[in-house]
Amino acid sequence: MAIGDGANDLPMIKAAGLGIAYHAKPKVNEKTEVTIRHADLMGVFCILSGSLNQK
């Protein structure tokens, strides 16, 4: 999992199994599976707990 907000984060996001755009630029939002626009980092914990419960 990688969390990013700018184009400089795209290589890291691409290499990760799950990419999360956090209050990111549009280019990053297009390249990630998950976009967080309105939540704080607790939103990431919700995503993680949901993915862990699926395994």
mmCIF file of N, CA and C in Angstrom:
data_model
loop_
_atom_site.group_PDB
_atom_site.id
_atom_site.type_symbol
_atom_site.label_atom_id
_atom_site.label_comp_id
_atom_site.label_asym_id
_atom_site.label_seq_id
_atom_site.Cartn_x
_atom_site.Cartn_y
_atom_site.Cartn_z
ATOM 1 N N MET A 1 0.836 -1.156 0.000
ATOM 2 C CA MET A 1 0.000 0.000 0.000
ATOM 3 C C MET A 1 0.891 1.232 0.000
ATOM 4 N N ALA A 2 0.493 2.206 -0.812
ATOM 5 C CA ALA A 2 1.198 3.481 -0.836
ATOM 6 C C ALA A 2 0.171 4.601 -0.857
ATOM 7 N N ILE A 3 0.469 5.665 -0.128
ATOM 8 C CA ILE A 3 -0.402 6.831 -0.061
ATOM 9 C C ILE A 3 0.366 8.006 -0.638
ATOM 10 N N GLY A 4 -0.259 8.707 -1.585
ATOM 11 C CA GLY A 4 0.417 9.843 -2.183
ATOM 12 C C GLY A 4 -0.534 10.939 -2.594
ATOM 13 N N ASP A 5 0.060 12.102 -2.914
ATOM 14 C CA ASP A 5 -0.761 13.236 -3.318
ATOM 15 C C ASP A 5 -0.238 13.965 -4.545
ATOM 16 N N GLY A 6 0.984 13.680 -4.956
ATOM 17 C CA GLY A 6 1.564 14.386 -6.088
ATOM 18 C C GLY A 6 2.177 13.442 -7.101
ATOM 19 N N ALA A 7 2.525 14.005 -8.262
ATOM 20 C CA ALA A 7 3.088 13.201 -9.347
ATOM 21 C C ALA A 7 4.376 12.501 -8.927
ATOM 22 N N ASN A 8 5.115 13.087 -8.002
ATOM 23 C CA ASN A 8 6.348 12.444 -7.536
ATOM 24 C C ASN A 8 6.072 11.136 -6.798
ATOM 25 N N ASP A 9 4.840 10.914 -6.370
ATOM 26 C CA ASP A 9 4.471 9.683 -5.665
ATOM 27 C C ASP A 9 4.025 8.565 -6.606
ATOM 28 N N LEU A 10 3.834 8.856 -7.880
ATOM 29 C CA LEU A 10 3.292 7.858 -8.807
ATOM 30 C C LEU A 10 4.152 6.604 -8.944
ATOM 31 N N PRO A 11 5.490 6.685 -9.019
ATOM 32 C CA PRO A 11 6.274 5.440 -9.086
ATOM 33 C C PRO A 11 6.063 4.549 -7.861
ATOM 34 N N MET A 12 5.988 5.154 -6.688
ATOM 35 C CA MET A 12 5.751 4.395 -5.458
ATOM 36 C C MET A 12 4.365 3.760 -5.487
ATOM 37 N N ILE A 13 3.371 4.528 -5.924
ATOM 38 C CA ILE A 13 1.998 4.025 -5.998
ATOM 39 C C ILE A 13 1.906 2.876 -6.988
ATOM 40 N N LYS A 14 2.592 3.007 -8.121
ATOM 41 C CA LYS A 14 2.565 1.953 -9.137
ATOM 42 C C LYS A 14 3.186 0.661 -8.607
ATOM 43 N N ALA A 15 4.237 0.774 -7.813
ATOM 44 C CA ALA A 15 4.921 -0.405 -7.279
ATOM 45 C C ALA A 15 4.145 -1.080 -6.149
ATOM 46 N N ALA A 16 3.249 -0.343 -5.523
ATOM 47 C CA ALA A 16 2.502 -0.880 -4.375
ATOM 48 C C ALA A 16 1.344 -1.758 -4.839
ATOM 49 N N GLY A 17 0.895 -2.596 -3.960
ATOM 50 C CA GLY A 17 -0.272 -3.427 -4.265
ATOM 51 C C GLY A 17 -1.573 -2.649 -4.233
ATOM 52 N N LEU A 18 -1.609 -1.560 -3.467
ATOM 53 C CA LEU A 18 -2.800 -0.725 -3.346
ATOM 54 C C LEU A 18 -2.352 0.719 -3.326
ATOM 55 N N GLY A 19 -2.886 1.526 -4.229
ATOM 56 C CA GLY A 19 -2.565 2.946 -4.277
ATOM 57 C C GLY A 19 -3.711 3.774 -3.734
ATOM 58 N N ILE A 20 -3.399 4.687 -2.823
ATOM 59 C CA ILE A 20 -4.405 5.566 -2.236
ATOM 60 C C ILE A 20 -3.996 7.008 -2.501
ATOM 61 N N ALA A 21 -4.879 7.748 -3.166
ATOM 62 C CA ALA A 21 -4.671 9.179 -3.373
ATOM 63 C C ALA A 21 -5.287 9.907 -2.190
ATOM 64 N N TYR A 22 -4.479 10.710 -1.508
ATOM 65 C CA TYR A 22 -4.943 11.399 -0.304
ATOM 66 C C TYR A 22 -4.905 12.903 -0.557
ATOM 67 N N HIS A 23 -6.080 13.503 -0.734
ATOM 68 C CA HIS A 23 -6.177 14.938 -1.057
ATOM 69 C C HIS A 23 -5.204 15.258 -2.197
ATOM 70 N N ALA A 24 -5.268 14.452 -3.246
ATOM 71 C CA ALA A 24 -4.250 14.457 -4.289
ATOM 72 C C ALA A 24 -4.625 15.311 -5.494
ATOM 73 N N LYS A 25 -3.630 15.511 -6.323
ATOM 74 C CA LYS A 25 -3.807 16.178 -7.606
ATOM 75 C C LYS A 25 -4.579 15.244 -8.540
ATOM 76 N N PRO A 26 -5.287 15.802 -9.537
ATOM 77 C CA PRO A 26 -6.096 14.970 -10.445
ATOM 78 C C PRO A 26 -5.310 13.848 -11.118
ATOM 79 N N LYS A 27 -4.071 14.106 -11.497
ATOM 80 C CA LYS A 27 -3.266 13.075 -12.162
ATOM 81 C C LYS A 27 -3.076 11.854 -11.260
ATOM 82 N N VAL A 28 -2.906 12.078 -9.976
ATOM 83 C CA VAL A 28 -2.729 10.977 -9.025
ATOM 84 C C VAL A 28 -4.054 10.255 -8.819
ATOM 85 N N ASN A 29 -5.149 11.005 -8.700
ATOM 86 C CA ASN A 29 -6.471 10.393 -8.533
ATOM 87 C C ASN A 29 -6.780 9.412 -9.657
ATOM 88 N N GLU A 30 -6.356 9.731 -10.871
ATOM 89 C CA GLU A 30 -6.617 8.870 -12.033
ATOM 90 C C GLU A 30 -5.858 7.547 -11.955
ATOM 91 N N LYS A 31 -4.760 7.513 -11.238
ATOM 92 C CA LYS A 31 -3.872 6.342 -11.236
ATOM 93 C C LYS A 31 -4.029 5.440 -10.016
ATOM 94 N N THR A 32 -4.918 5.779 -9.101
ATOM 95 C CA THR A 32 -5.047 4.993 -7.876
ATOM 96 C C THR A 32 -6.378 4.264 -7.822
ATOM 97 N N GLU A 33 -6.414 3.223 -7.013
ATOM 98 C CA GLU A 33 -7.640 2.451 -6.818
ATOM 99 C C GLU A 33 -8.590 3.145 -5.850
ATOM 100 N N VAL A 34 -8.040 3.926 -4.927
ATOM 101 C CA VAL A 34 -8.836 4.578 -3.879
ATOM 102 C C VAL A 34 -8.457 6.052 -3.824
ATOM 103 N N THR A 35 -9.460 6.908 -3.678
ATOM 104 C CA THR A 35 -9.235 8.343 -3.520
ATOM 105 C C THR A 35 -9.909 8.814 -2.241
ATOM 106 N N ILE A 36 -9.150 9.495 -1.404
ATOM 107 C CA ILE A 36 -9.697 10.095 -0.186
ATOM 108 C C ILE A 36 -9.637 11.603 -0.371
ATOM 109 N N ARG A 37 -10.806 12.231 -0.402
ATOM 110 C CA ARG A 37 -10.872 13.679 -0.609
ATOM 111 C C ARG A 37 -11.323 14.436 0.634
ATOM 112 N N HIS A 38 -12.182 13.829 1.421
ATOM 113 C CA HIS A 38 -12.830 14.574 2.497
ATOM 114 C C HIS A 38 -12.498 14.071 3.896
ATOM 115 N N ALA A 39 -11.859 12.951 4.016
ATOM 116 C CA ALA A 39 -11.557 12.377 5.334
ATOM 117 C C ALA A 39 -10.120 12.708 5.731
ATOM 118 N N ASP A 40 -9.836 12.501 6.995
ATOM 119 C CA ASP A 40 -8.453 12.593 7.433
ATOM 120 C C ASP A 40 -7.817 11.208 7.287
ATOM 121 N N LEU A 41 -6.663 11.020 7.859
ATOM 122 C CA LEU A 41 -5.986 9.729 7.698
ATOM 123 C C LEU A 41 -6.727 8.572 8.354
ATOM 124 N N MET A 42 -7.703 8.842 9.190
ATOM 125 C CA MET A 42 -8.526 7.763 9.741
ATOM 126 C C MET A 42 -9.270 7.043 8.614
ATOM 127 N N GLY A 43 -9.530 7.730 7.513
ATOM 128 C CA GLY A 43 -10.140 7.086 6.356
ATOM 129 C C GLY A 43 -9.278 5.963 5.818
ATOM 130 N N VAL A 44 -7.974 6.112 5.899
ATOM 131 C CA VAL A 44 -7.056 5.058 5.461
ATOM 132 C C VAL A 44 -7.200 3.839 6.368
ATOM 133 N N PHE A 45 -7.338 4.060 7.657
ATOM 134 C CA PHE A 45 -7.523 2.937 8.579
ATOM 135 C C PHE A 45 -8.796 2.168 8.254
ATOM 136 N N CYS A 46 -9.847 2.870 7.864
ATOM 137 C CA CYS A 46 -11.097 2.201 7.477
ATOM 138 C C CYS A 46 -10.874 1.319 6.258
ATOM 139 N N ILE A 47 -10.133 1.823 5.286
ATOM 140 C CA ILE A 47 -9.838 1.042 4.081
ATOM 141 C C ILE A 47 -9.021 -0.194 4.451
ATOM 142 N N LEU A 48 -8.005 -0.004 5.285
ATOM 143 C CA LEU A 48 -7.163 -1.133 5.688
ATOM 144 C C LEU A 48 -7.947 -2.175 6.463
ATOM 145 N N SER A 49 -8.781 -1.754 7.376
ATOM 146 C CA SER A 49 -9.533 -2.734 8.156
ATOM 147 C C SER A 49 -10.494 -3.504 7.268
ATOM 148 N N GLY A 50 -11.064 -2.853 6.271
ATOM 149 C CA GLY A 50 -11.942 -3.551 5.334
ATOM 150 C C GLY A 50 -11.189 -4.558 4.496
ATOM 151 N N SER A 51 -9.987 -4.207 4.035
ATOM 152 C CA SER A 51 -9.221 -5.141 3.208
ATOM 153 C C SER A 51 -8.686 -6.293 4.045
ATOM 154 N N LEU A 52 -8.352 -6.055 5.302
ATOM 155 C CA LEU A 52 -7.883 -7.145 6.159
ATOM 156 C C LEU A 52 -9.009 -8.107 6.496
ATOM 157 N N ASN A 53 -10.218 -7.605 6.631
ATOM 158 C CA ASN A 53 -11.362 -8.463 6.938
ATOM 159 C C ASN A 53 -11.742 -9.353 5.762
ATOM 160 N N GLN A 54 -11.358 -8.973 4.537
ATOM 161 C CA GLN A 54 -11.690 -9.769 3.356
ATOM 162 C C GLN A 54 -10.759 -10.961 3.203
ATOM 163 N N LYS A 55 -9.621 -10.953 3.863
ATOM 164 C CA LYS A 55 -8.645 -12.047 3.712
ATOM 165 C C LYS A 55 -8.951 -13.179 4.637
#
